[in-house]
Coordinates of C-alpha atoms in Angstrom, one line a residue:
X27 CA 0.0 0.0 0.0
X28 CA 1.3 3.6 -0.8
X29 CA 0.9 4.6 2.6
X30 CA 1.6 2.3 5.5
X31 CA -0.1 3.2 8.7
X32 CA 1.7 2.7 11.7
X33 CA -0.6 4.1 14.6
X34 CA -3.9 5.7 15.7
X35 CA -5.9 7.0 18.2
X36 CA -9.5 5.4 19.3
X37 CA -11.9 7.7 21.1
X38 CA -13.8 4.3 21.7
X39 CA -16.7 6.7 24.2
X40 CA -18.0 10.2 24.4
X41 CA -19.3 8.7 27.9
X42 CA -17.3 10.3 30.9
X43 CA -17.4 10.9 34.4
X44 CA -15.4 14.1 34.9
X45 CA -16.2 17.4 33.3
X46 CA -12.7 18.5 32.7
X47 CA -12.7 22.2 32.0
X48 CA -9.8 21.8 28.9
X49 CA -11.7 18.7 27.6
X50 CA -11.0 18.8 23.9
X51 CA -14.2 16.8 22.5
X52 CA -16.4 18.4 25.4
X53 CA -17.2 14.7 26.6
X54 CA -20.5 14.1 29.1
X55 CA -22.8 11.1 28.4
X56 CA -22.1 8.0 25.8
X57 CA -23.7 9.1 22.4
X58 CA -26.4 6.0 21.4
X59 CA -24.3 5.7 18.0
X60 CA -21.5 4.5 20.1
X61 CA -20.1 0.8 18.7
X62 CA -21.5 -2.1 20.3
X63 CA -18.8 -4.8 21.8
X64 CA -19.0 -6.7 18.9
X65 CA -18.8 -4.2 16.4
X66 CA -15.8 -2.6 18.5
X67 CA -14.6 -6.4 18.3
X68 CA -14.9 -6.9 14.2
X69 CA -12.9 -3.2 14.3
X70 CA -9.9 -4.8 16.4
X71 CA -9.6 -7.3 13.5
X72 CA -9.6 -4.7 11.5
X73 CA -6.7 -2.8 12.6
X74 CA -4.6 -6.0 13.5
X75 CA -5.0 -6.6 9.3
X76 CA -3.8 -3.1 8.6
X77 CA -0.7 -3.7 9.9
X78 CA -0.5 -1.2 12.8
X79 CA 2.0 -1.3 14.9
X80 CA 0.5 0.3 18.1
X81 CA -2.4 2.1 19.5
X82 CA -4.2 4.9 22.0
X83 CA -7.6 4.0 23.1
X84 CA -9.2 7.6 24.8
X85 CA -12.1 8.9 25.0
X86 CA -14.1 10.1 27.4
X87 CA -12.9 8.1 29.9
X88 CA -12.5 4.9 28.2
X89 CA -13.0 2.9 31.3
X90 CA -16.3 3.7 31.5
X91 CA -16.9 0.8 29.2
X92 CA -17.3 -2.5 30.4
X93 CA -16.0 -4.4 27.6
X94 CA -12.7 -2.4 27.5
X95 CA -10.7 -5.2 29.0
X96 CA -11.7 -7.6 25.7
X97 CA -11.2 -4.9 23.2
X98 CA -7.8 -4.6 24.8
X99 CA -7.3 -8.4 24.6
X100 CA -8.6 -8.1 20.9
X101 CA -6.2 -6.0 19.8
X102 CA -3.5 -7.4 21.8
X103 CA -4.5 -11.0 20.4
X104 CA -4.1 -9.0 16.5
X105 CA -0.1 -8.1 17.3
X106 CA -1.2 -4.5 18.0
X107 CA 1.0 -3.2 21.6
X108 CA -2.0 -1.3 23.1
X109 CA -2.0 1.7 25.5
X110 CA -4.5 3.5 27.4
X111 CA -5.3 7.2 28.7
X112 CA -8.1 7.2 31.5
X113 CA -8.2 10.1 34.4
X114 CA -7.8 7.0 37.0
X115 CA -10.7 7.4 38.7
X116 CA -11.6 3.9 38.1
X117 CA -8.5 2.1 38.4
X118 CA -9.4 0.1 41.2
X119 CA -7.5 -3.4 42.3
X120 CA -9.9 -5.7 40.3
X121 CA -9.8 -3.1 37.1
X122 CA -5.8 -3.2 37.3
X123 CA -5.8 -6.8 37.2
X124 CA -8.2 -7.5 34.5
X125 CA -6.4 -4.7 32.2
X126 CA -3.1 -6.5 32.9
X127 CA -4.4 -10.2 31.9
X128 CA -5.5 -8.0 28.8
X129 CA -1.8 -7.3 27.9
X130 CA -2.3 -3.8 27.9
X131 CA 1.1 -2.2 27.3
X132 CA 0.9 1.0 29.3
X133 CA -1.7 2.9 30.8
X134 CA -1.1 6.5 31.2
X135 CA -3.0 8.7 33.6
X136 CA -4.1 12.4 32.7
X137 CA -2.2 14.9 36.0
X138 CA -2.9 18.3 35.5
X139 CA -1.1 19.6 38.0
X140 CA -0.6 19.3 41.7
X141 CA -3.2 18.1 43.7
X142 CA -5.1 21.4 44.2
X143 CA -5.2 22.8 40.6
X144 CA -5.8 19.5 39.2
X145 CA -8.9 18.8 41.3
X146 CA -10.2 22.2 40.2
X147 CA -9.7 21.2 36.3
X148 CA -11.2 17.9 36.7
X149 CA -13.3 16.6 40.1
X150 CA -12.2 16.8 43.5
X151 CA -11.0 13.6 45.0
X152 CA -9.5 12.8 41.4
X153 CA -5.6 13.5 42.5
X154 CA -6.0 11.2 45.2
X155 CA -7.3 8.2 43.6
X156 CA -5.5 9.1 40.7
X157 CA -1.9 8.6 43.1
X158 CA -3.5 5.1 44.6
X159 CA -3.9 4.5 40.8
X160 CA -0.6 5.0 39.6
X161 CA 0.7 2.3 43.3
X162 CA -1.7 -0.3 42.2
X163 CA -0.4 0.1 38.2
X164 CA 3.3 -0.2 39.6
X165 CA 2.4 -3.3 41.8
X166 CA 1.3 -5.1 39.1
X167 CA 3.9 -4.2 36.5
X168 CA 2.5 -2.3 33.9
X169 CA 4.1 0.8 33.0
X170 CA 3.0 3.8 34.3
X171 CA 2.4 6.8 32.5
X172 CA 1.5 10.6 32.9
X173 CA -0.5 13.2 30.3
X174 CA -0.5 16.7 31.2
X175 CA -1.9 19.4 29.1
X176 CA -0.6 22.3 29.6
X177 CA -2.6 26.0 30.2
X178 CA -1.6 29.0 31.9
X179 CA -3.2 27.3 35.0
X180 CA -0.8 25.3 35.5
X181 CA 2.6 25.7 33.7
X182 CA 3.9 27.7 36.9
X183 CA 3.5 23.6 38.7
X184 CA 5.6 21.7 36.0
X185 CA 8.5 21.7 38.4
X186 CA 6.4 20.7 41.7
X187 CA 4.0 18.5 39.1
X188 CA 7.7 16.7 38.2
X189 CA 8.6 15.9 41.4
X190 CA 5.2 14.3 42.9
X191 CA 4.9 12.1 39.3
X192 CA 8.8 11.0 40.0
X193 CA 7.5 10.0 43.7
X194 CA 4.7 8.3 42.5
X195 CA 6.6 5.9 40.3
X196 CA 5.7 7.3 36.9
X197 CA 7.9 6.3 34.4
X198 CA 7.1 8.5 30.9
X199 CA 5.3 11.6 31.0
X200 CA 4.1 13.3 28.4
X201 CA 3.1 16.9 27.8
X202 CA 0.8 18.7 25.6
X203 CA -0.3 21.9 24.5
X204 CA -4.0 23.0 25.4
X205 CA -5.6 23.9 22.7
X206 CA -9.1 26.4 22.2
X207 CA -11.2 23.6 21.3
X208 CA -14.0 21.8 22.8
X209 CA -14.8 22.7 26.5
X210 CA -11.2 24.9 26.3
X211 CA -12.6 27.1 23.8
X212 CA -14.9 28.4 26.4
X213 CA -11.9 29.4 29.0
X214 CA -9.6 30.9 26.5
X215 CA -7.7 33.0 28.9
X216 CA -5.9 29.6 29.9
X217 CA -4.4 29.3 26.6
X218 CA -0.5 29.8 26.4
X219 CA 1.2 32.3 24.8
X220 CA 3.3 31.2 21.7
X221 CA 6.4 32.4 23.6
X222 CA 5.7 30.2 25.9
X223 CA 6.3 27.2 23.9
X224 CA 10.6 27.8 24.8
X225 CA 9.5 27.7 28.4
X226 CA 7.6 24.0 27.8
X227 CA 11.0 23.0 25.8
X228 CA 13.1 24.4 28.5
X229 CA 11.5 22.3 31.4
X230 CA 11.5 19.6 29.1
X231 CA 15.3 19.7 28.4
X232 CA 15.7 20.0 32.2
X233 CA 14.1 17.2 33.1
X234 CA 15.5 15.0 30.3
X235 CA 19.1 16.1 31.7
X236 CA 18.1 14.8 34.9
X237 CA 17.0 11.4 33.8
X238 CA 14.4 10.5 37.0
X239 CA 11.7 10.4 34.7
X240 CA 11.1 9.9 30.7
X241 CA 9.6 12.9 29.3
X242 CA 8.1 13.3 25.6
X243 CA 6.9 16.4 24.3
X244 CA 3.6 15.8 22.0
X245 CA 3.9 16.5 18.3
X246 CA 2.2 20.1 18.9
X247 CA 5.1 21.2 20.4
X248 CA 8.3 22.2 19.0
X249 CA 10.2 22.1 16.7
X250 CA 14.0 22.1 15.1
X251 CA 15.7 23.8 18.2
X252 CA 18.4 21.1 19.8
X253 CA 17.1 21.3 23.4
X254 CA 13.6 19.5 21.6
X255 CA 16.0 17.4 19.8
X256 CA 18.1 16.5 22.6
X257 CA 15.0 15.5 24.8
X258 CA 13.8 13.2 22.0
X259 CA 17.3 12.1 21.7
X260 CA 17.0 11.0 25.3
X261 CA 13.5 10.1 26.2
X262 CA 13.7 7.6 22.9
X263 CA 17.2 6.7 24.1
X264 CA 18.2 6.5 21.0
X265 CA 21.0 8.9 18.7
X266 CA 19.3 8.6 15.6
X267 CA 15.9 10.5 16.4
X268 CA 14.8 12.4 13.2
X269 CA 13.6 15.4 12.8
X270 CA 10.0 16.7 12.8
X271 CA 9.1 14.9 10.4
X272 CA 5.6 17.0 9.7
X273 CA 2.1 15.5 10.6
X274 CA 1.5 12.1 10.5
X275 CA -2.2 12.8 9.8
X276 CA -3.5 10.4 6.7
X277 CA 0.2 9.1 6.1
X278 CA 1.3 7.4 9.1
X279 CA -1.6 7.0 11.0
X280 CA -5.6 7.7 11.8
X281 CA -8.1 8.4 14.3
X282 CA -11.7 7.0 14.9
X283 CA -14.5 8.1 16.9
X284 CA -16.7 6.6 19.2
X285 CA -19.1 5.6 16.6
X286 CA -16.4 4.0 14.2
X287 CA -15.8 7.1 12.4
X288 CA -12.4 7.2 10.5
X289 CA -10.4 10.7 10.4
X290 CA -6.7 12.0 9.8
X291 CA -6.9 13.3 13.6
X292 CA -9.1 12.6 16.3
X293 CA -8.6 16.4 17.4
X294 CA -9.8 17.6 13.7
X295 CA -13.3 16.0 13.8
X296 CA -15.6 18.0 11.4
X297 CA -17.4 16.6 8.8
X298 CA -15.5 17.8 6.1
X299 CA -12.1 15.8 7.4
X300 CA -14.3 13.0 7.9
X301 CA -12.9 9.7 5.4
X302 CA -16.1 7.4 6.2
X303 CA -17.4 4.7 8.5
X304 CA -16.5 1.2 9.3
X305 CA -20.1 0.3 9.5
X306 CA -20.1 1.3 6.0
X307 CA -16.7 0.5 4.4
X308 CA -14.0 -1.9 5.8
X309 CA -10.8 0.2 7.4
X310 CA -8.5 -0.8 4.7
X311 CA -10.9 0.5 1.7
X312 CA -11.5 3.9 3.6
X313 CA -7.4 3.9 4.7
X314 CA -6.7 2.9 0.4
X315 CA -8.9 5.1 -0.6
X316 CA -6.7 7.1 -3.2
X317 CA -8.7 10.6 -2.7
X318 CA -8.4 10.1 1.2
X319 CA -7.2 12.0 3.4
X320 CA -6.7 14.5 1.0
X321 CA -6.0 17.4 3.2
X322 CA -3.0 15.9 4.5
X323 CA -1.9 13.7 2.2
X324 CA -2.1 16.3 -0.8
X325 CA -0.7 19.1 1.6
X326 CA 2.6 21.2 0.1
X327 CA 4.4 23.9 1.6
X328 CA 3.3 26.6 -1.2
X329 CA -0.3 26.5 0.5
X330 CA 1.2 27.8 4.0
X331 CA 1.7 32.0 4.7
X332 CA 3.2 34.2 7.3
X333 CA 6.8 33.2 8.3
X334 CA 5.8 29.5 7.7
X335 CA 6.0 30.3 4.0
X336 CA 9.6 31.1 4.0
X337 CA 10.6 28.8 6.9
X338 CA 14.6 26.7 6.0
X339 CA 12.4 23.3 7.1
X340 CA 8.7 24.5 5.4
X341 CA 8.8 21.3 3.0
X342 CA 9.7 18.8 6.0
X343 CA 7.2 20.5 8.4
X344 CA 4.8 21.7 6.5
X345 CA 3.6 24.2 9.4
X346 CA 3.7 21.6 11.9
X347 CA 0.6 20.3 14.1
X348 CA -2.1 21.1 11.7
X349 CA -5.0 21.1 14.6
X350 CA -2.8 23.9 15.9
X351 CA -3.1 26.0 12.9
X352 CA -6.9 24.6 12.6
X353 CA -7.6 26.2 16.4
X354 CA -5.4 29.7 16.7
X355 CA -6.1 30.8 13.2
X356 CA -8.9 28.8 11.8
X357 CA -6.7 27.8 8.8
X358 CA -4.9 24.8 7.8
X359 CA -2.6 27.4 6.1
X360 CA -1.8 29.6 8.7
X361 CA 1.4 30.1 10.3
X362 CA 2.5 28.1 13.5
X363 CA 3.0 30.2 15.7
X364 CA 3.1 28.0 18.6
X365 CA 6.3 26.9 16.8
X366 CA 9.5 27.4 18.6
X367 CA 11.3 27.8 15.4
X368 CA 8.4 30.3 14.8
X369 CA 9.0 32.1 17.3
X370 CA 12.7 32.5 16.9
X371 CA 12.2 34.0 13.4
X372 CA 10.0 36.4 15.0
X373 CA 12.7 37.6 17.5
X374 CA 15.0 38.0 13.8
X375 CA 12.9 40.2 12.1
X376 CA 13.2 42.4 15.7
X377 CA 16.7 41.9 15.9
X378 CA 17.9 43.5 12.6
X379 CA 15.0 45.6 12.0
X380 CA 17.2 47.9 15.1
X381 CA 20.0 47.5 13.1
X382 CA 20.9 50.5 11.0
X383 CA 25.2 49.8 9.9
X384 CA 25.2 48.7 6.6
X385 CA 28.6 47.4 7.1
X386 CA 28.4 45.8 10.1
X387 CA 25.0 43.8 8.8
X388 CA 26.9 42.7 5.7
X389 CA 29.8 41.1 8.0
X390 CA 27.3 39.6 10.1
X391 CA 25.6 38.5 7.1
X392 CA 28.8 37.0 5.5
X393 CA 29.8 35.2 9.1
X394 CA 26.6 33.3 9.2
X395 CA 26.5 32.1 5.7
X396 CA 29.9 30.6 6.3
X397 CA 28.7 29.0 9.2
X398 CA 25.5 27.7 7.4
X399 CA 22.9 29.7 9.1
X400 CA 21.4 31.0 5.8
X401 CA 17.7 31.2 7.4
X402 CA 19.6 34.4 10.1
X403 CA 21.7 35.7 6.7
X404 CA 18.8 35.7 5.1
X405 CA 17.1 38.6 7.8
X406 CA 20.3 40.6 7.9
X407 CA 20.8 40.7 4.5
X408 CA 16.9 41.8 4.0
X409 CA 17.4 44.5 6.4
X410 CA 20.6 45.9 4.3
X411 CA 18.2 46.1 1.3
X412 CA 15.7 48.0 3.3
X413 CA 18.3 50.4 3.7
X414 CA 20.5 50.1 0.7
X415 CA 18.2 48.6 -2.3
X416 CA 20.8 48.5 -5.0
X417 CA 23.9 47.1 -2.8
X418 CA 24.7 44.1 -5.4
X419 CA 26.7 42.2 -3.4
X420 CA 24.1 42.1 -0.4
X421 CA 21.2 41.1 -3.5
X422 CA 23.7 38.4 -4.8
X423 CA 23.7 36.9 -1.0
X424 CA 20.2 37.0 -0.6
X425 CA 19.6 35.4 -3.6
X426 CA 22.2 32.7 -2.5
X427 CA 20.5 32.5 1.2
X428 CA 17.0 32.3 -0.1
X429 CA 17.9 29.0 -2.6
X430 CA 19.2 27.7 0.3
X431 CA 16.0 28.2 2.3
X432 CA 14.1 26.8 -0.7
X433 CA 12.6 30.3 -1.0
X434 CA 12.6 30.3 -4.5
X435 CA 10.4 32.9 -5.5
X436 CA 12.2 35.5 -3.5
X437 CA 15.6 34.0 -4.6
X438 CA 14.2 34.9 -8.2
X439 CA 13.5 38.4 -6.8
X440 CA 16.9 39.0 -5.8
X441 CA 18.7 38.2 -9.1
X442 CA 16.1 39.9 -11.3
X443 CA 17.4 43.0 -9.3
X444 CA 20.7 42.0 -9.1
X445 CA 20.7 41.7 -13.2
X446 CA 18.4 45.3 -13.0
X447 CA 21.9 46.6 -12.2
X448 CA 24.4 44.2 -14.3
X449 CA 22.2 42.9 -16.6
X450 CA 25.6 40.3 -17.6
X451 CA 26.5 39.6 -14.5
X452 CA 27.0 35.7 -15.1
X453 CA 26.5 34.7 -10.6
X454 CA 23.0 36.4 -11.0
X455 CA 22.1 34.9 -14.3
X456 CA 22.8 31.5 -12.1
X457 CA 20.8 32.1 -9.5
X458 CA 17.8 33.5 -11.1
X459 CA 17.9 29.9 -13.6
X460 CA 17.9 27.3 -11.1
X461 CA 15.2 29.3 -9.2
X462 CA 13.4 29.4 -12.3
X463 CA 13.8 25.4 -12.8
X464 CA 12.7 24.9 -8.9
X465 CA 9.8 26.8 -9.8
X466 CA 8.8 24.9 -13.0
X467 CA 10.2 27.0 -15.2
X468 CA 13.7 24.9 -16.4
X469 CA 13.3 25.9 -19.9
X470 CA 14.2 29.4 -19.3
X471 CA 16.6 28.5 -16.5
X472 CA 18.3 26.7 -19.2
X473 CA 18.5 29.4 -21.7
X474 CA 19.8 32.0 -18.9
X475 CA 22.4 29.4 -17.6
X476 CA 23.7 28.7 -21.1
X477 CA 24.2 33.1 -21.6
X478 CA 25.7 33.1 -18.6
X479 CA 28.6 30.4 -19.2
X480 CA 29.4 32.2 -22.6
X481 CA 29.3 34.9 -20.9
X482 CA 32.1 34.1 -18.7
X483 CA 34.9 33.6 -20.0
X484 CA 36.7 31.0 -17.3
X485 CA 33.8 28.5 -18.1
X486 CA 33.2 28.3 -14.3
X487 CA 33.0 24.9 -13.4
X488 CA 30.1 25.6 -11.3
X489 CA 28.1 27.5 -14.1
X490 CA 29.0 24.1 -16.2
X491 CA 27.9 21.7 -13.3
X492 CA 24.6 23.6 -13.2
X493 CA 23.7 23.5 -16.6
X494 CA 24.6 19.9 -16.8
X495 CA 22.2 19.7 -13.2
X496 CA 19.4 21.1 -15.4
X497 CA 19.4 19.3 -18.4
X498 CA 19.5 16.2 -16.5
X499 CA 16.5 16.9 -14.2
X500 CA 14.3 18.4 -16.5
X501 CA 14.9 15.9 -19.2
X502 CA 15.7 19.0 -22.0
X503 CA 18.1 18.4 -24.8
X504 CA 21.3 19.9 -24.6
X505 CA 20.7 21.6 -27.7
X506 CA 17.9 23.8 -26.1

């Protein structure tokens, strides 16, 4: 199959018995569409055949149904390594056991901070039995886990949250940005500030240095600074963590809803991003479906604005957590700007815009190319414009730092006004042809590259490499 699904996420009940006040899908009573046992059952065979790897059952409070132990077992019987997120409220002795003869493979309880703050959020007594919880988990040996989503009520407790998890024997603990959606939409003052994302990665780094406890960041936080990196690097315990690797929406893996629904994301539920029904159509015909999941799967970097648009990593990222986008800006295209790396291009644009020395922006300009940090050139060297339109050399670097970027539209820019003031200046006439063949257009690229090695009368080898580069990936004759 093109696209091999590795995980998902199962809301398998709308049914809960909290009313948490950051509760994404705004959960109160099981909904009668809900799949019966042996529906839930057929679906467990379902995903064993797909070939996944691993999943989250959620909800609501997934314990709320009675035949979670067997769709546990199901799934486990299929090859599929099954986890579980409940509040713990009804983790008693016999419901620990029962999930354990299951073969569930962790169960992670949702902590919201410390006892006082996290009753408020969710029911009062909930801290409690959720620490008896996490004892009667560890006595039976399944590995313990911890959710927190974080708000402005309660990233002040990460550090005091840290400790009581550590002394409660939780071993991985993973955190997560609240989002405005479901019952969080209505308390919008406890949303973070994207600034605040540095301080999440921050404690996160920390606490990975420390090693007491395993801590994963969720995929709506980051990305592409190296404390994020270097708490994957550890928290995996591995050296060869990739990078963000963009969404895994439609390509990697799916959700479904309580009522055997099939989406990219459980957290983008409307009926347009709806794929189907397995009461309808079998998983694998709605997952091989070649027109779905369109949204993600069709998704390119030329769709996305603001400082997403001429982000170094736009075509690997492709803005990040799309829900994110979806929530703050009500646009899959928007910018991130819960993105660290966001964030930080941000602080560029202040940085150089208070910069007014020419010369000095040029030598910073030149230092940070040489050192590879063309996305930083690429701000200094747009501020020296601002102040100096026609300085040629500063146009020729930009052009240079904006290829490099994979801004090819604004590499263009540069060398059209570099060749405004040398119209045979053979460097320009390079750079504006291979943007021109990055942006579809290798015909003329061609035609510019081969003026500017006649033009020059060294026969550059790098003008020569280039034109060879060209012919070869557009598939033109050399005689064009």
């Amino acid at each position: 199959m093109k696209y091999q699904p590795i995980t998902c996420v199962w809301e398998v009940t709308m049914g809960c018995n909290m009313r948490c006040g950051h509760c994404g899908s705004s959960c109160k009573e099981p909904l009668p569409d809900e799949l019966k046992t042996e529906e839930a059952l057929e679906l467990c065979d379902q995903i064993g055949e797909l070939g996944l790897k691993w999943i989250t059952l959620s909800g609501g409070e997934p314990l709320t149904r009675k035949d979670i132990p067997r769709i546990i077992k199901r799934l486990n019987d299929n090859g599929v390594i099954v986890n579980l997120i409940t509040n713990g409220w009804l983790l008693s002795e016999t419901m620990v056991i029962r999930l354990k003869e299951s073969g569930v493979a962790t169960v992670a309880i949702s902590i919201d901070g410390t006892e006082e703050i996290h009753d408020k959020i969710r029911k009062e007594g909930s801290f409690a039995r959720s620490k008896r919880a996490f004892a009667l988990l560890n006595l039976v040996g399944i590995e313990a886990g911890a959710v927190t989503t974080i708000t402005k009520q309660n990233i002040g407790q990460l550090h005091e949250l840290k400790e009581e998890l550590i002394s409660m024997g939780v071993q991985t603990w993973q955190v997560q940005l609240g989002l405005p959606m479901g019952n969080l939409k209505e308390q919008e003052d406890w949303v973070l500030e994207p600034e605040q994302m540095n301080d999440i990665i921050d404690f996160c780094y920390e606490t990975a240095q420390e090693g007491r406890i395993r801590i994963f960041p969720a995929d709506c936080i980051g990305y592409y600074t190296h404390k994020e990196l270097a708490v994957k690097k550890i928290s995996y315990q591995s050296r060869n963590v990739p990078l963000w690797d963009g969404c895994n929406a439609g390509l990697r893996g799916f959700g479904i809803l309580h009522n055997g629904n099939i989406l990219g994301c459980t957290s983008i539920r409307s009926e347009e991003y709806l794929e189907g029904n397995i009461r309808e159509r079998s998983l694998r015909d709605i997952w091989e479906d070649e027109n779905a999941f369109s949204w993600r799967r069709k998704m390119t970097a030329a769709a996305l604005s603001g400082d997403c648009a001429i982000c170094n990593y736009k075509n690997k990222c492709l803005g990040g957590c799309t829900n994110t986008r979806l929530t703050m800006n009500g646009s899959m295209e928007s910018e991130n700007c819960y993105c660290a790396y966001n964030v930080a291009l941000k602080n560029l644009k202040v940085k150089y815009r208070g910069l007014s020395d020419v010369t000095l922006l040029m030598a910073i300009a030149e230092k940070l190319i040489g050192s590879k940090e063309h996305q930083e050139a690429a701000f200094a060297l747009k501020r020296v414009l601002e102040l100096k339109p026609e300085h040629s050399k500063a146009l020729a670097a930009k052009g240079y730092c904006d290829y490099m970027c994979s801004n090819y539209s604004s590499c263009k820019e540069a060398n059209e006004a570099a060749l405004a003031l040398n119209a045979k200046d053979p460097y320009a006439m390079r750079g504006l042809a291979v943007a021109l063949h990055k942006l579809g257009d290798s015909e003329t690229g061609i035609r510019i590259l081969q003026e500017a090695v006649a033009l020059n009368q060294y026969q550059d080898q790098d003008l020569l490499h280039d034109l060879a580069v060209l012919r070869q990936e557009s598939s033109l004759p050399d005689a064009l």
